[in-house]
Amino acid sequence: MIEFGKLNTLTISNRRDNQIYLDGGELGEIALADKDVKGQVGDSLRVFVYIDGKNQTIATTVIPKAQADEVACLKVVSLSHAGAFLDWGLPKDLLLPFSEQKGKMVEGRSVLVRLFLDENNRIAASMLLDDFIQDEAFYYKDGQAVTLMIADETELGFKAVVDHKYWGVLYKNEIFQPLRRGQVVSGFIKKVRPDRKLDLILSQEKYGQKVDGTSEKILAVLEKHGGYIGLTDKSPPEMIYDTFAVSKKVFKQAIGGLYKQRRIVIEDNGIRLVGKD
């Protein structure tokens, strides 16, 4: 059975007039939109199948930026009387209807949307994520690896969509890298709370392990740069992250430990390896 708005594996049923036709089961033959695909009758192709605005069934080997039931950050490419149209990687842009919009639409700006099928199995986008994303998650375990889509920043940290289905929270004091809305990152379930809501974390590495690892990175960078780098515990967090991919707090702990071990000297404008004057 064909899954509209998703990838399907279909068999080539016919070739005529330089056109490939696929076996669509109950739908009959489906013409392949791509003209440069090679294949013989009986071959299988992995294709994306959807119904366009003219109610025509389309099959293509081009994989879009998102499929039905997925969350994606897509750019607004045009505005019309029907709504906004988004670039989703296919020749025909994706409709974001007025009824599914939040805030003012601006061409060139990216929006966070969830793709869905309407009553006619046509694929469209919605910015009303709470209509689709659930607060209570099931079948997850503490420590389980997941894919996260970063959503809104809050007082606690960041809301994130877990595996396109559930809301979770990344806490501010456990984020050691810059995040932006629409960014896709790997993460872990830190804890499944009693109310089935998800606490998330980007790394399972313990804080002490992170400090120790950063200490080794600092020593390696110092050796590479002749024993001196122009960073201290007073440097901007962005500079520290760009160099070592850790928070300023972790960096300060690491150089503090190295200083106590008499492996570095902390100067006004940088740090220096002991013995590298």
mmCIF file of C-alpha atoms in Angstrom:
data_model
loop_
_atom_site.group_PDB
_atom_site.id
_atom_site.type_symbol
_atom_site.label_atom_id
_atom_site.label_comp_id
_atom_site.label_asym_id
_atom_site.label_seq_id
_atom_site.Cartn_x
_atom_site.Cartn_y
_atom_site.Cartn_z
ATOM 1 C CA MET A 1 0.000 0.000 0.000
ATOM 2 C CA ILE A 2 1.316 3.432 -0.971
ATOM 3 C CA GLU A 3 2.296 5.773 1.877
ATOM 4 C CA PHE A 4 1.687 9.305 0.629
ATOM 5 C CA GLY A 5 4.200 11.902 1.692
ATOM 6 C CA LYS A 6 6.846 9.257 2.397
ATOM 7 C CA LEU A 7 9.432 7.086 0.693
ATOM 8 C CA ASN A 8 8.131 3.910 -0.924
ATOM 9 C CA THR A 9 9.843 1.046 -2.725
ATOM 10 C CA LEU A 10 8.006 0.513 -6.025
ATOM 11 C CA THR A 11 8.635 -1.730 -9.010
ATOM 12 C CA ILE A 12 9.016 -0.518 -12.570
ATOM 13 C CA SER A 13 5.997 -1.911 -14.401
ATOM 14 C CA ASN A 14 6.451 -0.335 -17.820
ATOM 15 C CA ARG A 15 8.695 1.827 -19.990
ATOM 16 C CA ARG A 16 7.276 3.621 -22.985
ATOM 17 C CA ASP A 17 8.005 6.861 -24.815
ATOM 18 C CA ASN A 18 11.103 7.398 -22.611
ATOM 19 C CA GLN A 19 8.839 7.410 -19.560
ATOM 20 C CA ILE A 20 9.123 5.072 -16.557
ATOM 21 C CA TYR A 21 5.912 3.856 -14.945
ATOM 22 C CA LEU A 22 5.768 2.327 -11.465
ATOM 23 C CA ASP A 23 3.367 -0.254 -10.068
ATOM 24 C CA GLY A 24 1.184 1.704 -7.655
ATOM 25 C CA GLY A 25 -1.008 -1.231 -6.645
ATOM 26 C CA GLU A 26 -4.597 -0.067 -6.204
ATOM 27 C CA LEU A 27 -3.622 3.307 -7.688
ATOM 28 C CA GLY A 28 -2.541 1.730 -10.939
ATOM 29 C CA GLU A 29 0.538 2.935 -12.806
ATOM 30 C CA ILE A 30 2.353 5.995 -11.458
ATOM 31 C CA ALA A 31 4.552 7.972 -13.850
ATOM 32 C CA LEU A 32 8.027 8.735 -12.523
ATOM 33 C CA ALA A 33 8.663 12.487 -12.643
ATOM 34 C CA ASP A 34 12.422 12.096 -13.180
ATOM 35 C CA LYS A 35 13.518 11.815 -16.792
ATOM 36 C CA ASP A 36 17.131 10.695 -16.317
ATOM 37 C CA VAL A 37 16.587 7.592 -14.166
ATOM 38 C CA LYS A 38 17.844 4.298 -15.530
ATOM 39 C CA GLY A 39 16.035 1.042 -14.910
ATOM 40 C CA GLN A 40 14.287 -1.888 -16.516
ATOM 41 C CA VAL A 41 10.899 -3.478 -15.997
ATOM 42 C CA GLY A 42 11.008 -5.431 -12.743
ATOM 43 C CA ASP A 43 13.612 -3.194 -11.088
ATOM 44 C CA SER A 44 12.755 -1.611 -7.726
ATOM 45 C CA LEU A 45 13.153 2.105 -7.060
ATOM 46 C CA ARG A 46 13.054 4.017 -3.798
ATOM 47 C CA VAL A 47 10.742 6.945 -4.529
ATOM 48 C CA PHE A 48 8.943 9.708 -2.699
ATOM 49 C CA VAL A 49 5.207 9.659 -3.478
ATOM 50 C CA TYR A 50 2.861 12.587 -2.934
ATOM 51 C CA ILE A 51 -0.241 14.245 -4.359
ATOM 52 C CA ASP A 52 0.335 17.701 -5.795
ATOM 53 C CA GLY A 53 -2.001 20.709 -5.830
ATOM 54 C CA LYS A 54 -3.669 19.405 -9.001
ATOM 55 C CA ASN A 55 -4.512 16.096 -7.260
ATOM 56 C CA GLN A 56 -1.985 14.241 -9.405
ATOM 57 C CA THR A 57 0.021 11.433 -7.831
ATOM 58 C CA ILE A 58 3.728 12.194 -8.182
ATOM 59 C CA ALA A 59 6.663 9.797 -7.742
ATOM 60 C CA THR A 60 10.259 11.023 -7.686
ATOM 61 C CA THR A 61 13.650 9.674 -6.719
ATOM 62 C CA VAL A 62 14.494 13.100 -5.287
ATOM 63 C CA ILE A 63 14.355 12.924 -1.490
ATOM 64 C CA PRO A 64 12.773 16.039 0.064
ATOM 65 C CA LYS A 65 14.142 17.823 3.117
ATOM 66 C CA ALA A 66 11.291 16.359 5.181
ATOM 67 C CA GLN A 67 8.491 13.831 4.869
ATOM 68 C CA ALA A 68 5.009 13.558 6.329
ATOM 69 C CA ASP A 69 4.973 13.328 10.145
ATOM 70 C CA GLU A 70 8.407 14.974 10.400
ATOM 71 C CA VAL A 71 9.486 18.338 11.827
ATOM 72 C CA ALA A 72 11.795 20.527 9.739
ATOM 73 C CA CYS A 73 13.114 24.052 9.466
ATOM 74 C CA LEU A 74 12.220 25.278 5.966
ATOM 75 C CA LYS A 75 12.717 28.601 4.193
ATOM 76 C CA VAL A 76 9.778 30.737 3.033
ATOM 77 C CA VAL A 77 10.277 31.302 -0.708
ATOM 78 C CA SER A 78 7.012 33.032 -1.667
ATOM 79 C CA LEU A 79 3.681 34.324 -0.383
ATOM 80 C CA SER A 80 0.315 34.002 -2.104
ATOM 81 C CA HIS A 81 -3.444 34.120 -1.555
ATOM 82 C CA ALA A 82 -3.286 30.454 -0.494
ATOM 83 C CA GLY A 83 -0.601 30.936 2.138
ATOM 84 C CA ALA A 84 3.181 30.738 2.221
ATOM 85 C CA PHE A 85 5.267 28.370 0.144
ATOM 86 C CA LEU A 86 8.344 26.649 1.560
ATOM 87 C CA ASP A 87 11.447 25.200 -0.047
ATOM 88 C CA TRP A 88 11.438 21.491 0.790
ATOM 89 C CA GLY A 89 13.843 20.337 -1.902
ATOM 90 C CA LEU A 90 11.325 19.453 -4.635
ATOM 91 C CA PRO A 91 10.457 21.465 -7.767
ATOM 92 C CA LYS A 92 6.968 22.290 -6.454
ATOM 93 C CA ASP A 93 7.187 24.257 -3.206
ATOM 94 C CA LEU A 94 5.337 23.103 -0.079
ATOM 95 C CA LEU A 95 2.204 24.951 1.039
ATOM 96 C CA LEU A 96 1.976 26.428 4.540
ATOM 97 C CA PRO A 97 -1.739 27.422 4.700
ATOM 98 C CA PHE A 98 -2.843 30.592 6.483
ATOM 99 C CA SER A 99 -4.692 28.474 9.049
ATOM 100 C CA GLU A 100 -1.432 26.721 10.010
ATOM 101 C CA GLN A 101 0.698 29.854 10.399
ATOM 102 C CA LYS A 102 1.965 31.655 13.507
ATOM 103 C CA GLY A 103 3.139 35.239 13.226
ATOM 104 C CA LYS A 104 4.083 37.206 10.149
ATOM 105 C CA MET A 105 5.522 35.344 7.175
ATOM 106 C CA VAL A 106 8.629 36.880 5.598
ATOM 107 C CA GLU A 107 10.235 35.673 2.386
ATOM 108 C CA GLY A 108 13.724 34.334 3.005
ATOM 109 C CA ARG A 109 13.075 33.557 6.666
ATOM 110 C CA SER A 110 13.053 29.954 7.883
ATOM 111 C CA VAL A 111 10.186 28.561 9.953
ATOM 112 C CA LEU A 112 9.852 25.448 12.086
ATOM 113 C CA VAL A 113 7.043 23.261 10.746
ATOM 114 C CA ARG A 114 5.565 19.803 10.957
ATOM 115 C CA LEU A 115 4.527 18.125 7.705
ATOM 116 C CA PHE A 116 1.121 16.438 7.609
ATOM 117 C CA LEU A 117 -1.424 14.989 5.187
ATOM 118 C CA ASP A 118 -4.741 16.769 4.769
ATOM 119 C CA GLU A 119 -8.101 15.044 4.250
ATOM 120 C CA ASN A 120 -7.216 14.485 0.569
ATOM 121 C CA ASN A 121 -3.780 13.004 1.358
ATOM 122 C CA ARG A 122 -2.063 16.118 0.069
ATOM 123 C CA ILE A 123 1.036 17.052 2.030
ATOM 124 C CA ALA A 124 1.200 20.457 3.718
ATOM 125 C CA ALA A 125 3.065 22.175 6.555
ATOM 126 C CA SER A 126 1.980 23.544 9.934
ATOM 127 C CA MET A 127 3.677 25.839 12.417
ATOM 128 C CA LEU A 128 1.213 24.742 15.119
ATOM 129 C CA LEU A 129 3.561 22.132 16.540
ATOM 130 C CA ASP A 130 1.563 21.635 19.734
ATOM 131 C CA ASP A 131 -1.245 20.173 17.611
ATOM 132 C CA PHE A 132 1.067 17.304 16.626
ATOM 133 C CA ILE A 133 3.901 17.001 19.164
ATOM 134 C CA GLN A 134 2.990 15.224 22.415
ATOM 135 C CA ASP A 135 4.094 16.160 25.925
ATOM 136 C CA GLU A 136 3.870 12.622 27.310
ATOM 137 C CA ALA A 137 6.320 10.143 25.816
ATOM 138 C CA PHE A 138 6.260 6.368 25.956
ATOM 139 C CA TYR A 139 8.710 3.546 25.314
ATOM 140 C CA TYR A 140 11.807 5.632 26.114
ATOM 141 C CA LYS A 141 14.457 4.709 28.667
ATOM 142 C CA ASP A 142 16.972 6.820 30.560
ATOM 143 C CA GLY A 143 20.186 7.075 28.554
ATOM 144 C CA GLN A 144 18.552 6.238 25.215
ATOM 145 C CA ALA A 145 20.038 7.982 22.162
ATOM 146 C CA VAL A 146 17.610 10.232 20.258
ATOM 147 C CA THR A 147 17.535 12.847 17.493
ATOM 148 C CA LEU A 148 16.565 16.349 18.559
ATOM 149 C CA MET A 149 15.183 19.340 16.669
ATOM 150 C CA ILE A 150 15.866 22.505 18.672
ATOM 151 C CA ALA A 151 12.738 24.634 19.090
ATOM 152 C CA ASP A 152 12.131 27.608 21.394
ATOM 153 C CA GLU A 153 14.457 28.966 24.061
ATOM 154 C CA THR A 154 12.823 29.232 27.498
ATOM 155 C CA GLU A 155 13.814 30.310 30.995
ATOM 156 C CA LEU A 156 14.860 26.710 31.700
ATOM 157 C CA GLY A 157 16.879 26.238 28.533
ATOM 158 C CA PHE A 158 15.556 24.936 25.213
ATOM 159 C CA LYS A 159 12.494 22.972 24.157
ATOM 160 C CA ALA A 160 13.347 20.277 21.642
ATOM 161 C CA VAL A 161 11.340 17.855 19.519
ATOM 162 C CA VAL A 162 12.419 14.262 20.170
ATOM 163 C CA ASP A 163 12.364 11.957 17.124
ATOM 164 C CA HIS A 164 9.721 14.207 15.464
ATOM 165 C CA LYS A 165 7.092 13.107 18.039
ATOM 166 C CA TYR A 166 7.588 14.345 21.602
ATOM 167 C CA TRP A 167 8.574 17.478 23.489
ATOM 168 C CA GLY A 168 11.580 17.438 25.766
ATOM 169 C CA VAL A 169 13.682 19.969 27.668
ATOM 170 C CA LEU A 170 17.412 20.727 27.547
ATOM 171 C CA TYR A 171 18.404 22.561 30.720
ATOM 172 C CA LYS A 172 20.479 25.718 30.493
ATOM 173 C CA ASN A 173 23.123 24.630 33.018
ATOM 174 C CA GLU A 174 23.784 21.438 31.010
ATOM 175 C CA ILE A 175 24.234 23.070 27.591
ATOM 176 C CA PHE A 176 27.871 23.576 26.639
ATOM 177 C CA GLN A 177 27.467 24.585 22.998
ATOM 178 C CA PRO A 178 25.550 27.249 21.083
ATOM 179 C CA LEU A 179 22.120 26.141 19.881
ATOM 180 C CA ARG A 180 19.728 27.710 17.403
ATOM 181 C CA ARG A 181 16.119 27.161 16.488
ATOM 182 C CA GLY A 182 15.762 24.522 13.791
ATOM 183 C CA GLN A 183 19.124 22.892 14.512
ATOM 184 C CA VAL A 184 19.219 19.085 14.419
ATOM 185 C CA VAL A 185 21.491 17.496 17.040
ATOM 186 C CA SER A 186 22.060 14.104 18.598
ATOM 187 C CA GLY A 187 21.150 13.768 22.257
ATOM 188 C CA PHE A 188 20.084 11.410 25.008
ATOM 189 C CA ILE A 189 17.147 10.910 27.330
ATOM 190 C CA LYS A 190 18.516 12.106 30.651
ATOM 191 C CA LYS A 191 15.387 11.122 32.538
ATOM 192 C CA VAL A 192 11.824 10.004 31.884
ATOM 193 C CA ARG A 193 9.915 11.882 34.576
ATOM 194 C CA PRO A 194 6.963 10.338 36.484
ATOM 195 C CA ASP A 195 4.578 12.449 34.370
ATOM 196 C CA ARG A 196 6.142 10.851 31.214
ATOM 197 C CA LYS A 197 7.784 14.116 30.175
ATOM 198 C CA LEU A 198 11.361 14.011 28.925
ATOM 199 C CA ASP A 199 14.465 15.661 30.331
ATOM 200 C CA LEU A 200 17.206 15.708 27.702
ATOM 201 C CA ILE A 201 20.966 16.044 27.584
ATOM 202 C CA LEU A 202 23.390 16.470 24.682
ATOM 203 C CA SER A 203 26.197 14.351 26.112
ATOM 204 C CA GLN A 204 26.320 11.455 28.538
ATOM 205 C CA GLU A 205 29.837 12.403 29.566
ATOM 206 C CA LYS A 206 30.023 13.222 33.277
ATOM 207 C CA TYR A 207 31.093 16.708 34.291
ATOM 208 C CA GLY A 208 34.382 15.496 35.801
ATOM 209 C CA GLN A 209 35.158 13.518 32.657
ATOM 210 C CA LYS A 210 34.463 16.602 30.540
ATOM 211 C CA VAL A 211 36.872 18.700 32.641
ATOM 212 C CA ASP A 212 39.572 16.029 32.394
ATOM 213 C CA GLY A 213 39.112 15.743 28.655
ATOM 214 C CA THR A 214 39.295 19.514 28.277
ATOM 215 C CA SER A 215 42.521 19.615 30.293
ATOM 216 C CA GLU A 216 44.097 17.231 27.798
ATOM 217 C CA LYS A 217 42.841 19.335 24.886
ATOM 218 C CA ILE A 218 44.321 22.484 26.442
ATOM 219 C CA LEU A 219 47.727 20.845 26.843
ATOM 220 C CA ALA A 220 47.636 19.571 23.247
ATOM 221 C CA VAL A 221 46.718 23.008 21.863
ATOM 222 C CA LEU A 222 49.444 24.650 23.947
ATOM 223 C CA GLU A 223 52.036 22.222 22.575
ATOM 224 C CA LYS A 224 50.832 22.879 19.030
ATOM 225 C CA HIS A 225 51.123 26.660 19.461
ATOM 226 C CA GLY A 226 54.548 26.824 21.023
ATOM 227 C CA GLY A 227 53.368 26.657 24.623
ATOM 228 C CA TYR A 228 51.102 29.737 24.669
ATOM 229 C CA ILE A 229 47.486 30.597 23.739
ATOM 230 C CA GLY A 230 45.695 33.901 24.212
ATOM 231 C CA LEU A 231 42.777 32.617 26.279
ATOM 232 C CA THR A 232 42.099 33.013 29.991
ATOM 233 C CA ASP A 233 39.152 32.527 32.333
ATOM 234 C CA LYS A 234 38.190 36.127 31.466
ATOM 235 C CA SER A 235 37.924 35.458 27.710
ATOM 236 C CA PRO A 236 34.485 35.623 26.036
ATOM 237 C CA PRO A 237 32.564 32.299 26.179
ATOM 238 C CA GLU A 238 32.288 32.300 22.372
ATOM 239 C CA MET A 239 36.092 32.325 21.937
ATOM 240 C CA ILE A 240 36.473 29.496 24.438
ATOM 241 C CA TYR A 241 33.802 27.404 22.734
ATOM 242 C CA ASP A 242 35.265 28.021 19.258
ATOM 243 C CA THR A 243 38.625 26.684 20.475
ATOM 244 C CA PHE A 244 37.660 23.833 22.803
ATOM 245 C CA ALA A 245 33.895 23.224 22.232
ATOM 246 C CA VAL A 246 33.147 23.549 25.970
ATOM 247 C CA SER A 247 31.502 26.092 28.232
ATOM 248 C CA LYS A 248 33.460 28.790 30.018
ATOM 249 C CA LYS A 249 32.718 27.022 33.319
ATOM 250 C CA VAL A 250 34.373 23.792 32.151
ATOM 251 C CA PHE A 251 37.348 25.729 30.733
ATOM 252 C CA LYS A 252 37.880 27.574 34.018
ATOM 253 C CA GLN A 253 37.792 24.303 35.960
ATOM 254 C CA ALA A 254 40.275 22.741 33.552
ATOM 255 C CA ILE A 255 42.860 25.529 33.633
ATOM 256 C CA GLY A 256 42.412 25.826 37.390
ATOM 257 C CA GLY A 257 43.320 22.165 37.747
ATOM 258 C CA LEU A 258 46.309 22.490 35.420
ATOM 259 C CA TYR A 259 47.506 25.530 37.364
ATOM 260 C CA LYS A 260 47.320 23.642 40.664
ATOM 261 C CA GLN A 261 49.301 20.814 39.060
ATOM 262 C CA ARG A 262 51.896 23.455 38.047
ATOM 263 C CA ARG A 263 51.573 22.465 34.404
ATOM 264 C CA ILE A 264 50.543 25.937 33.211
ATOM 265 C CA VAL A 265 51.031 29.568 34.186
ATOM 266 C CA ILE A 266 48.012 31.881 33.941
ATOM 267 C CA GLU A 267 49.088 35.282 32.626
ATOM 268 C CA ASP A 268 47.099 38.471 32.088
ATOM 269 C CA ASN A 269 46.257 37.751 28.438
ATOM 270 C CA GLY A 270 46.751 34.016 28.087
ATOM 271 C CA ILE A 271 48.030 30.747 29.503
ATOM 272 C CA ARG A 272 51.506 29.272 29.077
ATOM 273 C CA LEU A 273 52.992 25.817 29.557
ATOM 274 C CA VAL A 274 55.445 25.628 32.398
ATOM 275 C CA GLY A 275 58.971 25.688 30.980
ATOM 276 C CA LYS A 276 57.890 27.381 27.701
ATOM 277 C CA ASP A 277 59.041 30.936 28.441
#
